CSV table of C-alpha atoms in Angstrom, one decimal:
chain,number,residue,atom,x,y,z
A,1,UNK,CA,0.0,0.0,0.0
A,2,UNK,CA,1.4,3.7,-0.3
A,3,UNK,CA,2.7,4.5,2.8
A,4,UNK,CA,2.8,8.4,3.7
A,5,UNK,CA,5.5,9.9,6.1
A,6,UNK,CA,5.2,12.8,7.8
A,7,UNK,CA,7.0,15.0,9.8
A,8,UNK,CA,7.5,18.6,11.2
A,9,UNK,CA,5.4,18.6,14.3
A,10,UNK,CA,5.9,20.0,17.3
A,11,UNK,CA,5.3,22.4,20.7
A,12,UNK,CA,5.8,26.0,19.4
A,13,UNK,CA,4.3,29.4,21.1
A,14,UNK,CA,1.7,31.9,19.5
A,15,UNK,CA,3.3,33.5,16.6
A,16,UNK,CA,5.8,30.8,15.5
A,17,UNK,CA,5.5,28.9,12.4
A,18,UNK,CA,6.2,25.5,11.0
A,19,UNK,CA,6.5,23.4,8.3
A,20,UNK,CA,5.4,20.2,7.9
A,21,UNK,CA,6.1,17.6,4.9
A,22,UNK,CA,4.3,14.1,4.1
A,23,UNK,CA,5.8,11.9,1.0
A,24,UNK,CA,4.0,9.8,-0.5
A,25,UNK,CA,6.1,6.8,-1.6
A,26,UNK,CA,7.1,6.5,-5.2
A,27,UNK,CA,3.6,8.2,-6.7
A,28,UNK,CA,1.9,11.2,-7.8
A,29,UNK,CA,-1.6,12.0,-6.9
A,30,UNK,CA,-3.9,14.2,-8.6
A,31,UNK,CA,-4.7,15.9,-5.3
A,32,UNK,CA,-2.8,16.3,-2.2
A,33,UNK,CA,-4.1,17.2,1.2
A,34,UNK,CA,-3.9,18.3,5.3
A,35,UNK,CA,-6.5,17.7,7.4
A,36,UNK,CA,-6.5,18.2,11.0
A,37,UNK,CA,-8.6,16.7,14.3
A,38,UNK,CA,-8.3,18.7,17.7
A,39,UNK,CA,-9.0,16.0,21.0
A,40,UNK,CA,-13.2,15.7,20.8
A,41,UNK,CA,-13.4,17.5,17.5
A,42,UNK,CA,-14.2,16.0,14.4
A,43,UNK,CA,-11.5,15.8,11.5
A,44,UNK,CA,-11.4,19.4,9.2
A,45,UNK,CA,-10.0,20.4,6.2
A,46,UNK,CA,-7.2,22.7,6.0
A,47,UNK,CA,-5.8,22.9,2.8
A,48,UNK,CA,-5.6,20.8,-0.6
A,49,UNK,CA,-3.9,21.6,-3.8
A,50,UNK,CA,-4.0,20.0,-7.5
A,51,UNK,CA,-4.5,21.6,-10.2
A,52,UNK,CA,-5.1,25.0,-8.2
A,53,UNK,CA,-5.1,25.2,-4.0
A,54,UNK,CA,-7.9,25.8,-1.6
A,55,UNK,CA,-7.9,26.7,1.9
A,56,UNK,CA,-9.8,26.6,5.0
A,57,UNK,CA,-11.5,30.1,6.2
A,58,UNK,CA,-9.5,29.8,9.4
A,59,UNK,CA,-6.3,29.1,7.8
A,60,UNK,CA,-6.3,31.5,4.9
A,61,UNK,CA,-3.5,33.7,4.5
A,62,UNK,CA,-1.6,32.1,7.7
A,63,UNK,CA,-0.8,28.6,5.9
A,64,UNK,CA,0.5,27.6,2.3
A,65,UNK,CA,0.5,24.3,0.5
A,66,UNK,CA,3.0,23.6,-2.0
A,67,UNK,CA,3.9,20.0,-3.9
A,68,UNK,CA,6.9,18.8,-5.6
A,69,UNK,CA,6.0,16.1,-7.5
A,70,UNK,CA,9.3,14.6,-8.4
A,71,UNK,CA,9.5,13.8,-4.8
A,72,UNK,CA,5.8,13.2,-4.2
A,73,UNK,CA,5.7,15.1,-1.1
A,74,UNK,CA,3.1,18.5,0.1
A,75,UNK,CA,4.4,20.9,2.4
A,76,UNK,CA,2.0,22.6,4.8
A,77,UNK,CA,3.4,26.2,5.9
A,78,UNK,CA,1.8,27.3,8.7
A,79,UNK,CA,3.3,31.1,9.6
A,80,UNK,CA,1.4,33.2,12.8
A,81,UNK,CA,-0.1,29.9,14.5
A,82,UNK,CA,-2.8,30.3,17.3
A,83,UNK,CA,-3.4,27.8,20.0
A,84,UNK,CA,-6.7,27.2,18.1
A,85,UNK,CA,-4.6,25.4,15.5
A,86,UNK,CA,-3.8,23.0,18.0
A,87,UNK,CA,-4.4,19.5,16.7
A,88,UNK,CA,-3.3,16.7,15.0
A,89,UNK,CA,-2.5,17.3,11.3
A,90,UNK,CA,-2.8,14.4,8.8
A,91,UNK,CA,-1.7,14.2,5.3
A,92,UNK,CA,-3.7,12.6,2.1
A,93,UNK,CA,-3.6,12.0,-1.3
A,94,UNK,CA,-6.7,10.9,-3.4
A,95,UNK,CA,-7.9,11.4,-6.6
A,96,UNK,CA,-11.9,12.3,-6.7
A,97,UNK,CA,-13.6,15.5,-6.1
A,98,UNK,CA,-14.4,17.4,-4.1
A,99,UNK,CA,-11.3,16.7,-2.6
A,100,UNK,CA,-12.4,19.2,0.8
A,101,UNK,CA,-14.4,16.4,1.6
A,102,UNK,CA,-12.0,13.6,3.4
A,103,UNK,CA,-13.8,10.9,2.1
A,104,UNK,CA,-11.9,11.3,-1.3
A,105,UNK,CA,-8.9,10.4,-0.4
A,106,UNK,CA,-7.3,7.0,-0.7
A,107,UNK,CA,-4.4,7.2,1.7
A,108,UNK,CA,-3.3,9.1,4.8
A,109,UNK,CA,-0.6,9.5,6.9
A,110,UNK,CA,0.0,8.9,10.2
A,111,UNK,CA,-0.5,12.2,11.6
A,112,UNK,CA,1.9,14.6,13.5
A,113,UNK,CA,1.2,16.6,16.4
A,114,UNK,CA,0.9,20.4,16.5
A,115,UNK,CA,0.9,21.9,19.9
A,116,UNK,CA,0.6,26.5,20.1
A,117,UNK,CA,1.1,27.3,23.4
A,118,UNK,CA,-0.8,30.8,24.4
């Protein structure tokens, strides 16, 4: 199966920014996703980019999604986090539409931690 690997979590304050990367091994997907799923909360888009990128109201204009495809990984840039970004954040790769909806995807990643301290 295609294993995705992800990395670039972590425990920053309010303000600071990561990056996180997930490859996908040895293929390219048509669309490339984050998702993320605070403790109690249900699982929410953040981001996706294919042909063109899209991005969740509460991320937009803080984070950035980028591919390189010879490598098969998406970045997730997240600049000026807020403890409300707290969560896990998964990584996915599918090829139906819509692809905000996470039930188009065909494989995720195992998810990395992302802790904003106030």
């Amino acid at each position: 199966q295609v294993q995705l690997v992800e990395s670039g979590g972590g425990l920053v304050q309010a303000g600071d920014s990561l990056r996180l990367s997930c490859a996908a091994s040895g293929r390219t997907f048509i669309t490339m996703g984050w998702f993320r799923q605070a403790p109690g909360q249900e699982r929410e888009f953040v981001a996706f980019i294919n042909w063109s990128t899209s991005y969740a109201d509460s991320v937009k204009g803080r984070f950035t999604i980028s591919r390189d495809n010879a490598k098969s990984t998406v970045y997730l840039q997240m600049n000026n986090l807020k403890p409300e970004d707290t969560a896990v954040y998964y990584c996915a790769v599918g090829s139906r539409f819509p692809p905000r909806d996470s039930r188009n995807y065909d494989y995720w990643g195992q998810g990395t931690q992302v802790t904003v301290s106030s």
